[in-house]
Coordinates of C-alpha atoms in Angstrom, one line a residue:
X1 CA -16.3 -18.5 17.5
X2 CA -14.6 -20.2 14.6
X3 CA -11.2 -20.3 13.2
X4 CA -10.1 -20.6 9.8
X5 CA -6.6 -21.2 9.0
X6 CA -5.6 -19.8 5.4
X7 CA -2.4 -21.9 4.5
X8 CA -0.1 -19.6 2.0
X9 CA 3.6 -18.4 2.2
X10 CA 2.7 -18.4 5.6
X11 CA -0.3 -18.9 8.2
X12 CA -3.3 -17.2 8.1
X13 CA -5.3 -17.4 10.6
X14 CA -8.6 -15.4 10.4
X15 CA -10.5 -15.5 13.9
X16 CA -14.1 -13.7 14.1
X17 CA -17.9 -14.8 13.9
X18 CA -17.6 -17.3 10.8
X19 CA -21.2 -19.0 10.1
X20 CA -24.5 -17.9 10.2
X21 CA -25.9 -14.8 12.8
X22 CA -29.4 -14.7 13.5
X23 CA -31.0 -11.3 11.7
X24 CA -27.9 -10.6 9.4
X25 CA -30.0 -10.6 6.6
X26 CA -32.6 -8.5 6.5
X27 CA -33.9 -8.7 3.1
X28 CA -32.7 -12.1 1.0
X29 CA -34.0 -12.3 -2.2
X30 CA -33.0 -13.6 -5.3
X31 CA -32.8 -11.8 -8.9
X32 CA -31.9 -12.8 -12.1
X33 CA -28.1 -11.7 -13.3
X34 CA -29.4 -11.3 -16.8
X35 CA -31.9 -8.6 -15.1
X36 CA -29.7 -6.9 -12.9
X37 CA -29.3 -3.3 -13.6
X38 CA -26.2 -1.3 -11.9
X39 CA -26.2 2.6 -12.2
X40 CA -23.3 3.6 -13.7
X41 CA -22.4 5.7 -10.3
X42 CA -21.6 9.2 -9.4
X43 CA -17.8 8.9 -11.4
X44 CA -15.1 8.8 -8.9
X45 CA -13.8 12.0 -6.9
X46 CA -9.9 12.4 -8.3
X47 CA -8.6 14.8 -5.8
X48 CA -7.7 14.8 -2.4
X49 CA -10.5 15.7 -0.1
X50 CA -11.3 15.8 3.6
X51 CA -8.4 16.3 5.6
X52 CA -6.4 16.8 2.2
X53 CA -8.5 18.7 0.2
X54 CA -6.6 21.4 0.9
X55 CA -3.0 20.4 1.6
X56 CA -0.9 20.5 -1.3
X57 CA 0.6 23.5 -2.9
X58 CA 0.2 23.9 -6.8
X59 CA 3.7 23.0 -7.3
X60 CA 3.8 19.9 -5.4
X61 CA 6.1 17.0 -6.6
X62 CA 6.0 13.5 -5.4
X63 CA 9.5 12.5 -4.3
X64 CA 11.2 9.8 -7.4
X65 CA 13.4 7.0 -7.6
X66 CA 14.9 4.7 -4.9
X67 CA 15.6 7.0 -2.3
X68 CA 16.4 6.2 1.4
X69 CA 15.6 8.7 4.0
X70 CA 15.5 7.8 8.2
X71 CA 12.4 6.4 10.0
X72 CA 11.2 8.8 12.0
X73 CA 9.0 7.3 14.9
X74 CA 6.9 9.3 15.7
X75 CA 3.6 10.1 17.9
X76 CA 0.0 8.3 17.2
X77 CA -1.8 10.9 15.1
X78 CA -5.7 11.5 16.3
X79 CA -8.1 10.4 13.6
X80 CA -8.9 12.5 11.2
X81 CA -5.9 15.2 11.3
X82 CA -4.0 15.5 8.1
X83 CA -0.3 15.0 9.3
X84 CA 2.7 15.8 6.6
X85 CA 4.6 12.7 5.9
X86 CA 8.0 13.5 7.4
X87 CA 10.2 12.0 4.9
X88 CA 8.3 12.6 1.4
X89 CA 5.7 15.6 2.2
X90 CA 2.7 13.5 1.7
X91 CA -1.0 14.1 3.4
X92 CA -1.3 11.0 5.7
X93 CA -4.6 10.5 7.4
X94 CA -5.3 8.3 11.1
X95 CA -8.8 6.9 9.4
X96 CA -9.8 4.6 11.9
X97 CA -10.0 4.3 15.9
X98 CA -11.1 0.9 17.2
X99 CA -11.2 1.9 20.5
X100 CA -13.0 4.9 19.8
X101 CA -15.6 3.2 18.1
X102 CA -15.8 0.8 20.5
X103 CA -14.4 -2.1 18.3
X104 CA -12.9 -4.9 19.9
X105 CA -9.4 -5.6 19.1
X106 CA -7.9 -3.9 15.7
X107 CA -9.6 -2.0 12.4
X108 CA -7.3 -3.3 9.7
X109 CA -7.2 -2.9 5.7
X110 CA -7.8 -6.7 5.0
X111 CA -5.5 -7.6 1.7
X112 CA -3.4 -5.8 -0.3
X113 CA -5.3 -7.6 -3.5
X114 CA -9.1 -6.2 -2.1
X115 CA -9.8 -2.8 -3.4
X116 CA -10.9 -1.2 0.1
X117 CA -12.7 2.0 -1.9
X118 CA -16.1 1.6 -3.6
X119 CA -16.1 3.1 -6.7
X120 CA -16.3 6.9 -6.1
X121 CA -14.1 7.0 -3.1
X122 CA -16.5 7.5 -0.6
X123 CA -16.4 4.6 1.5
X124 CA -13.8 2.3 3.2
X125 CA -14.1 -1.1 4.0
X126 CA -12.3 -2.6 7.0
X127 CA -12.3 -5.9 8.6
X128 CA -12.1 -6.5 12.7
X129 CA -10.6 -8.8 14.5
X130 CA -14.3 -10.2 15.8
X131 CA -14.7 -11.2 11.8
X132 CA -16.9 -8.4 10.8
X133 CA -16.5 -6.3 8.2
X134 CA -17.0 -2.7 9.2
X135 CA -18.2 0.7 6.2
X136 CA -16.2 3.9 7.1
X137 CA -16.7 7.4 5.6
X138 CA -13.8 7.8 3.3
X139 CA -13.6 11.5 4.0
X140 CA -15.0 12.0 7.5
X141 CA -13.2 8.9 8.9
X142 CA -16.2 7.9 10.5
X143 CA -17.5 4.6 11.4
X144 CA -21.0 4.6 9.8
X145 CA -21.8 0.5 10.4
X146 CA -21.0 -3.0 11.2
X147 CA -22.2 -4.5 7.3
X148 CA -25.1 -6.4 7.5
X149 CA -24.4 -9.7 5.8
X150 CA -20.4 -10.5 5.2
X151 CA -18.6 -12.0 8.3
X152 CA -15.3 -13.5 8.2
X153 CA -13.6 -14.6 4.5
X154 CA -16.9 -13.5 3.2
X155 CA -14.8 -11.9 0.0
X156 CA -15.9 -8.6 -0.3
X157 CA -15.4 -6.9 -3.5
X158 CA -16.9 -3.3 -4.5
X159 CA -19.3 -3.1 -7.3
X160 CA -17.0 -1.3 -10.2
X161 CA -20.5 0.9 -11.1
X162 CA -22.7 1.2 -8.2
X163 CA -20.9 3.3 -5.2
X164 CA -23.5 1.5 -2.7
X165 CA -23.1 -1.9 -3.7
X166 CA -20.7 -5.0 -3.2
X167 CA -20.6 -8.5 -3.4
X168 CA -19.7 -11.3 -0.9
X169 CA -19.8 -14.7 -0.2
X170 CA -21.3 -17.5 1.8
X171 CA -18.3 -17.4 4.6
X172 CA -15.7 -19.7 3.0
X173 CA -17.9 -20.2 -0.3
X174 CA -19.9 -22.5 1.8
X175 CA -22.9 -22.8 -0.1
X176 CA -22.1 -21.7 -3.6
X177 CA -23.7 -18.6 -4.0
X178 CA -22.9 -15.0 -4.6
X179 CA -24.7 -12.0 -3.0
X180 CA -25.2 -8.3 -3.8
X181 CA -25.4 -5.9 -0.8
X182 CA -26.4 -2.3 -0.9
X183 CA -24.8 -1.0 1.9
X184 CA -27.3 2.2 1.9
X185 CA -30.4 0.3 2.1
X186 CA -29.2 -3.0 3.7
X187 CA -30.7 -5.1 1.3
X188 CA -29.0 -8.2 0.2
X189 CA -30.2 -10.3 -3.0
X190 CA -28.2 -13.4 -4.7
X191 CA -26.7 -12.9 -8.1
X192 CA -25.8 -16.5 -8.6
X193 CA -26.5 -19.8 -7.6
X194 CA -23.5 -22.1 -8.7
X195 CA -25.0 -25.0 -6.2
X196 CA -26.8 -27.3 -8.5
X197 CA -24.9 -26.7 -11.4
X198 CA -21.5 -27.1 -9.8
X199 CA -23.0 -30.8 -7.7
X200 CA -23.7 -31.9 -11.4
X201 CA -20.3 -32.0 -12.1
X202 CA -18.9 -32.5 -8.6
X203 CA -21.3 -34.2 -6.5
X204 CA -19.6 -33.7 -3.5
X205 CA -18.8 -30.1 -4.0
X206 CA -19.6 -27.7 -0.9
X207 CA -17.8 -24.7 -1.5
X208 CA -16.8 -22.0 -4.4
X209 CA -14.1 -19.2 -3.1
X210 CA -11.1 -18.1 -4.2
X211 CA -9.5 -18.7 -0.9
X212 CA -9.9 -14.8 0.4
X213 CA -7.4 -13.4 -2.0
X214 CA -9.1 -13.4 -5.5
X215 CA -10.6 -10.7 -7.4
X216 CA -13.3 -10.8 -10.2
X217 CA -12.1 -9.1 -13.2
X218 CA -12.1 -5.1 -13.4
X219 CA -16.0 -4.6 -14.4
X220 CA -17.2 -7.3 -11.8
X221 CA -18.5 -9.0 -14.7
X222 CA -16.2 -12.7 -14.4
X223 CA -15.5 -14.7 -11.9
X224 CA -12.8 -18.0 -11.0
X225 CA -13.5 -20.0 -8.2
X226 CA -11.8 -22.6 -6.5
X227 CA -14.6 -25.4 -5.5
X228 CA -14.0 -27.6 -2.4
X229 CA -15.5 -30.4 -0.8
X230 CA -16.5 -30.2 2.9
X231 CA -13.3 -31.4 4.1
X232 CA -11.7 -28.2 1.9
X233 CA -10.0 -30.5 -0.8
X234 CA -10.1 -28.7 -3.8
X235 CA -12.5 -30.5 -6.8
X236 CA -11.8 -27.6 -9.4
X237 CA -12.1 -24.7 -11.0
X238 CA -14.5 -22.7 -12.6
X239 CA -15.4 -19.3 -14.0
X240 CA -18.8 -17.4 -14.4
X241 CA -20.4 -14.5 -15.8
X242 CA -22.1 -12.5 -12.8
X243 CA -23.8 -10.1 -16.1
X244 CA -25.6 -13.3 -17.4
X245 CA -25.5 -16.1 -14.9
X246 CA -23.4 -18.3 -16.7
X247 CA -20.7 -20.8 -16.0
X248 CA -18.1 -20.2 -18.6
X249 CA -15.8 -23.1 -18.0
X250 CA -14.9 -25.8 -15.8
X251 CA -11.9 -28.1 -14.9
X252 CA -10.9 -30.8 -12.8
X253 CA -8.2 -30.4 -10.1
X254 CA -7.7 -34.2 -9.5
X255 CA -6.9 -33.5 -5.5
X256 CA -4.1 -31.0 -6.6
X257 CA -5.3 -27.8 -4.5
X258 CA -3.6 -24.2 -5.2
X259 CA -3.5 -21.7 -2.5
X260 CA -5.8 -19.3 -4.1
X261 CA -7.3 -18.7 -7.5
X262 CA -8.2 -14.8 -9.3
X263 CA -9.8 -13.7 -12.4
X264 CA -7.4 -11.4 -14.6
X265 CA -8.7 -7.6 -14.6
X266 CA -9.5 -7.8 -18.3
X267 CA -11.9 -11.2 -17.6
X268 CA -9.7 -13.3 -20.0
X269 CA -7.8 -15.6 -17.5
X270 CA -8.1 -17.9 -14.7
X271 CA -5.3 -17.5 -12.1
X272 CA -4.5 -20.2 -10.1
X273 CA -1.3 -19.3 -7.8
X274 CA 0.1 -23.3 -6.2
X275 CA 3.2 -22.6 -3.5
X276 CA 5.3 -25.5 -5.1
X277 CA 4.5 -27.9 -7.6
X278 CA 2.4 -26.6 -10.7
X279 CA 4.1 -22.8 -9.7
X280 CA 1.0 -20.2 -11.2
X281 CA -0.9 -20.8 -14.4
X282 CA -3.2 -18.7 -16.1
X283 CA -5.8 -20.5 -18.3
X284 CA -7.7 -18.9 -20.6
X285 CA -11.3 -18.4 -19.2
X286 CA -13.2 -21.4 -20.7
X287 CA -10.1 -23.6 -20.0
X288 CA -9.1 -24.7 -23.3
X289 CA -5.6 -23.6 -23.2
X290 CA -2.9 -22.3 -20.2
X291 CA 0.1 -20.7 -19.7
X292 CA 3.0 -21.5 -16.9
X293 CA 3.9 -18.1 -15.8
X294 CA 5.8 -18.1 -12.7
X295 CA 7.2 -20.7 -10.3
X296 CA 5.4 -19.2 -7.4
X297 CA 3.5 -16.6 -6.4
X298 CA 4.1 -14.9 -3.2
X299 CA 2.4 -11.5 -2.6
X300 CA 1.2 -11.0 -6.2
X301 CA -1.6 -9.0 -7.8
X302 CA -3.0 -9.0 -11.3
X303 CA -2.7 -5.3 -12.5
X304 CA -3.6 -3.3 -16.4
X305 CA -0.5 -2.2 -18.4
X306 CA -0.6 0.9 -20.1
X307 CA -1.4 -1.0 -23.1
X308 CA -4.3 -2.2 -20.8
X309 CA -3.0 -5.9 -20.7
X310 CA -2.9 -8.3 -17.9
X311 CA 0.1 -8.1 -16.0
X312 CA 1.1 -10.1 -13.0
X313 CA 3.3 -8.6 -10.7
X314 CA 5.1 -11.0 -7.6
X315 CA 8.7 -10.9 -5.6
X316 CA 10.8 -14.1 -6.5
X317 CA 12.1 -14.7 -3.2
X318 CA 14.0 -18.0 -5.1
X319 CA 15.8 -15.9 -7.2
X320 CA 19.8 -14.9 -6.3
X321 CA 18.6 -11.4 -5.7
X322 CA 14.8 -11.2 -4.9
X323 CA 13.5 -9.6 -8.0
X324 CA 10.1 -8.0 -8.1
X325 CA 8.9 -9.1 -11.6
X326 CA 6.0 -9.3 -13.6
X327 CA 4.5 -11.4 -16.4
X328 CA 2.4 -10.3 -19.5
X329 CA -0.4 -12.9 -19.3
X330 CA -0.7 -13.5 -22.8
X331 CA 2.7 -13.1 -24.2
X332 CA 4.1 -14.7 -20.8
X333 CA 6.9 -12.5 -21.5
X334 CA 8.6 -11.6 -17.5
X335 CA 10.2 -8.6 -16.9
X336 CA 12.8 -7.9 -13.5
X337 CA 12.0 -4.7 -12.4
X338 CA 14.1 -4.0 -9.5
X339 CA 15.6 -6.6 -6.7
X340 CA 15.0 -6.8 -3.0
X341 CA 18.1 -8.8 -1.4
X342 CA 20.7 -5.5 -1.3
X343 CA 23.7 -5.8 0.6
X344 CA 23.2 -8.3 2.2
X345 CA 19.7 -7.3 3.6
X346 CA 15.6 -8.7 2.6
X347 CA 12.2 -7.3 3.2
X348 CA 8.7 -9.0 2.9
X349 CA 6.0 -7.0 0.8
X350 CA 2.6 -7.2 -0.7
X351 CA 1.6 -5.7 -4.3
X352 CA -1.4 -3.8 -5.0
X353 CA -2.1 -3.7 -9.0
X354 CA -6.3 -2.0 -8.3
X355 CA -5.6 1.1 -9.8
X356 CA -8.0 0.1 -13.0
X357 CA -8.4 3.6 -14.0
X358 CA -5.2 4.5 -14.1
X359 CA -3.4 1.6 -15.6
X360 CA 0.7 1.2 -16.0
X361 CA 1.2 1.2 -12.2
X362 CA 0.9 -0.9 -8.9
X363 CA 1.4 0.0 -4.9
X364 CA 4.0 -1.8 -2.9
X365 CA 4.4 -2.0 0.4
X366 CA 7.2 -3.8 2.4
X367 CA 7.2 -4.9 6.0
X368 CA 9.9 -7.4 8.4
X369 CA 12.9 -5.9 7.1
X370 CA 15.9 -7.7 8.2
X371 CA 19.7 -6.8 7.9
X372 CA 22.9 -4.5 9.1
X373 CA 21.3 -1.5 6.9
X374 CA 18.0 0.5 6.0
X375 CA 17.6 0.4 1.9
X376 CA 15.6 2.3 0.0
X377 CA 12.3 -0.1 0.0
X378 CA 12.2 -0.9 3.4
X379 CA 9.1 -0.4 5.5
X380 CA 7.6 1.6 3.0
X381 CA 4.8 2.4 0.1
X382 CA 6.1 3.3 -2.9
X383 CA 3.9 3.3 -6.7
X384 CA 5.8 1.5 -8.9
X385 CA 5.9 1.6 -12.8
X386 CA 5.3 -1.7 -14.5
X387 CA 7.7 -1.2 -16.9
X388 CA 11.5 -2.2 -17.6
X389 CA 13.5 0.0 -15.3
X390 CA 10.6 1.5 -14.0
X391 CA 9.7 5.1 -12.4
X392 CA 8.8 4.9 -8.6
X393 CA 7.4 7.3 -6.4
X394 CA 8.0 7.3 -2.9
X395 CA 4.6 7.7 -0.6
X396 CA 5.1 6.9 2.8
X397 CA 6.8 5.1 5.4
X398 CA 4.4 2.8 6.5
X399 CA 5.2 3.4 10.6
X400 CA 5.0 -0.5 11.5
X401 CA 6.9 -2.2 13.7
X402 CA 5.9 -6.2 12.3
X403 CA 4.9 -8.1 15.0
X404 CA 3.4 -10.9 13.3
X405 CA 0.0 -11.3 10.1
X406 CA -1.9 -9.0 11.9
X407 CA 0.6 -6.0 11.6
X408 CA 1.6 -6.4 7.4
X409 CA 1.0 -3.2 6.0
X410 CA -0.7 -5.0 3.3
X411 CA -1.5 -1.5 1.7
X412 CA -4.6 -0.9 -1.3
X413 CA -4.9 1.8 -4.0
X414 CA -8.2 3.0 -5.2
X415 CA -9.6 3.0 -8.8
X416 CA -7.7 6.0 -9.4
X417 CA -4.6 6.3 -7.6
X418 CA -5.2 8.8 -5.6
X419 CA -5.6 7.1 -2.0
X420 CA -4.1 4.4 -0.8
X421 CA -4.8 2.9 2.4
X422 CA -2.4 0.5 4.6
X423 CA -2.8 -0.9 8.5
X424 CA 0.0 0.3 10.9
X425 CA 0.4 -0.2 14.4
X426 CA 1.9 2.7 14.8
X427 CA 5.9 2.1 15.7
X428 CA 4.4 0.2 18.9
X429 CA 5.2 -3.2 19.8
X430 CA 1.9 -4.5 19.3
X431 CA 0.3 -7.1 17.1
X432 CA -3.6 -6.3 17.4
X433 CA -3.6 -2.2 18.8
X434 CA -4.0 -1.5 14.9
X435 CA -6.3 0.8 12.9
X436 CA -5.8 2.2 9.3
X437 CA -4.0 5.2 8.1
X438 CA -4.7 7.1 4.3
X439 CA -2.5 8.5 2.1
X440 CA -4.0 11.0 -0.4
X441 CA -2.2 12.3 -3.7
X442 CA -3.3 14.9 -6.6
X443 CA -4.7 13.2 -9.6
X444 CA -1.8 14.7 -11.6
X445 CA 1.2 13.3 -9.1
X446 CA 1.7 10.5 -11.1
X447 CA 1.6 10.5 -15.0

């Protein structure tokens, strides 16, 4: 047993089976990028289904604007039951049970910024506290398997075509490679050596990541990576085309590490997020030019506008009031959308910008409320508008009680917008008795 410690706006600390298991891999090939052919997929199922298919009444309205009703503790709901949200009517879903499933520990959404739906909503990916990474039925709530290849920040992320495929990492980047896993057959080939090529510019170069919080851009087609050393000091950065093999661009870091690094949905920019000093910069994929545009960036995701450009969306806990605010990549034009220090009160909260098929929008969830009164963002998921003086819809109250990393809601919206999954304890007192919980919504709920 290994532990990696994540340094960020706070500790990470990611415990589980980190290097190498004997039999993982039961088929390791390699393939050609240039060759690789993805079917396009089954298209994605927009309504709700399973325990939701057939909840919601014709005239159903998703409740709008920043509206504060009770929490409502309430009982653990059994897997698998559709329960009506108490406060804003929606169908939430129990869709895991370690201890049913005999997982040790919890069965938790891993980042807000991970997109935990393949691409036709059929399957869930979540992440134990033993360092695997586990495929659930998205509308049975069944555990299917224990994936056969990823293990601790292995960086899953769904193919954006192929519902049985996603790519991962060597645990930590270590070895500078990228894999393609079909979770139906179990077959696991690499997409992309970066080894040789990346040593020829940095000799002593071990790793290529994006620290566990990036994403390739919206068609899995580029890539940013943060390349270490074996001691973790960062060397520099790089981007690649998964469709042809290619390394698009490189740049030195000169020892000057950020915490994590993401390609922009559109494929366009490098994001690379520092917690002091440079603040977050977005260069232009073959690094010829970059743009400042933010002083940090806590909590952020990279989202489409409804103009289908790169937005970055991030809390500026600095700032006299806490805005949430985002910033057009290109233009680097910020917008304040709303802030979070009211009377006298703060929350903590993660953004979730996935929903790729439904652009203008992003998922917030907020967690470790503190203050003399409840306001209307507290310990809750709301879909926000990214837009000045935006619309919000009100989905959920997340039902934690934060009791450390472990607990953060950290929720994640599908392609669509249509379910959005989160990791509750449950209004117990507990940091690691944790599963995942499902919200579904119609497709026509939000415009």
């Amino acid at each position: 047993m290994n532990a990696v410690v994540k340094l960020g706006c706070r500790i990470r600390i990611r415990i589980g089976i980190q290097w190498a298991v004997a039999g993982w891999l039961l088929t390791l090939g390699t393939v050609s990028a240039a060759n690789e052919a993805e079917a396009l997929g089954t298209g994605s199922n927009q309504e709700p289904d399973g325990a939701c298919a057939s909840f919601y009444a014709d005239d159903f309205a998703l409740v709008k604007g920043k509206v504060t009703k009770p929490f409502q503790p309430s009982a653990k709901p059994a897997r698998g039951t559709a329960v009506r949200e108490s406060a804003f009517g929606t169908c939430t879903v129990r869709s895991t049970d370690h201890r049913a499933d005999g997982i040790n520990g919890f069965t938790r959404n891993d980042y807000s910024r991970r997109q935990a739906f393949n691409t036709d909503n059929t399957r869930q990916l979540v992440y134990a506290l033993d360092g695997h990474w586990h495929l659930y039925d998205a509308k049975t709530y069944q555990h299917i398997k224990v994936l056969n290849g990823p293990a601790g920040d292995a960086e899953p992320q769904w193919s954006a075509k192929s519902p049985s495929q996603l790519f991962y990492l060597p645990t930590n980047g270590r070895g500078m490679k990228v894999y393609k896993l079909d979770v139906t057959t179990n077959q696991t080939v690499t997409v992309g050596d970066l080894a040789s090529r990346l040593k020829a510019r940095w000799p002593a170069a071990q790793g290529a990541w994006t620290r566990s919080e990036g994403s390739p851009s919206a068609d899995g087609r580029f890539w940013c990576f943060l390349v270490d050393d074996a001691n973790f000091e960062g060397l520099g950065l790089v981007t690649w085309d998964k469709n042809t093999d290619t390394i698009t661009g490189m740049m030195d870091l000169h020892g000057d590490r950020p915490d994590h690094v993401s390609m922009s949905p559109t494929g366009r920019y490098c994001v690379a997020s520092w917690y002091g000093g440079p603040g977050v910069i977005a260069y232009k994929r073959d690094f010829s030019s970059s743009k400042t545009i933010a002083r940090i960036g806590e909590h952020s995701d990279i989202g489409l506008d409804a103009n289908g450009e790169d937005q970055f969306v991030s809390v500026d806990y600095g700032s006299d009031r806490g805005a949430v605010f985002m910033v057009n990549l290109r233009t680097g034009a910020r917008v304040n959308l709303f802030p979070t220090y009211l009377d006298g009160t703060a929350t903590a909260l993660h953004i979730s910008a996935k929903s790729f098929r439904k652009p203008g929008w992003f998922v917030m969830s907020t967690y470790a409320e503190y203050g003399d009164s409840q306001q209307w963002l507290h310990r809750k998921i709301s879909v926000v508008q990214m837009a000045a003086n935006p619309k919000i819809y009100n989905i959920a109250h997340t039902h934690v009680k934060s009791n450390g990393y472990w607990t953060e809601p950290m929720a994640s919206v599908n392609r669509d917008l249509t379910k959005i999954v989160w990791t509750s304890n449950w209004d117990l007192d507990t940091d690691t008795d944790v599963d995942t919980y499902m919200v579904q919504i119609p497709s026509t709920s939000i415009p």
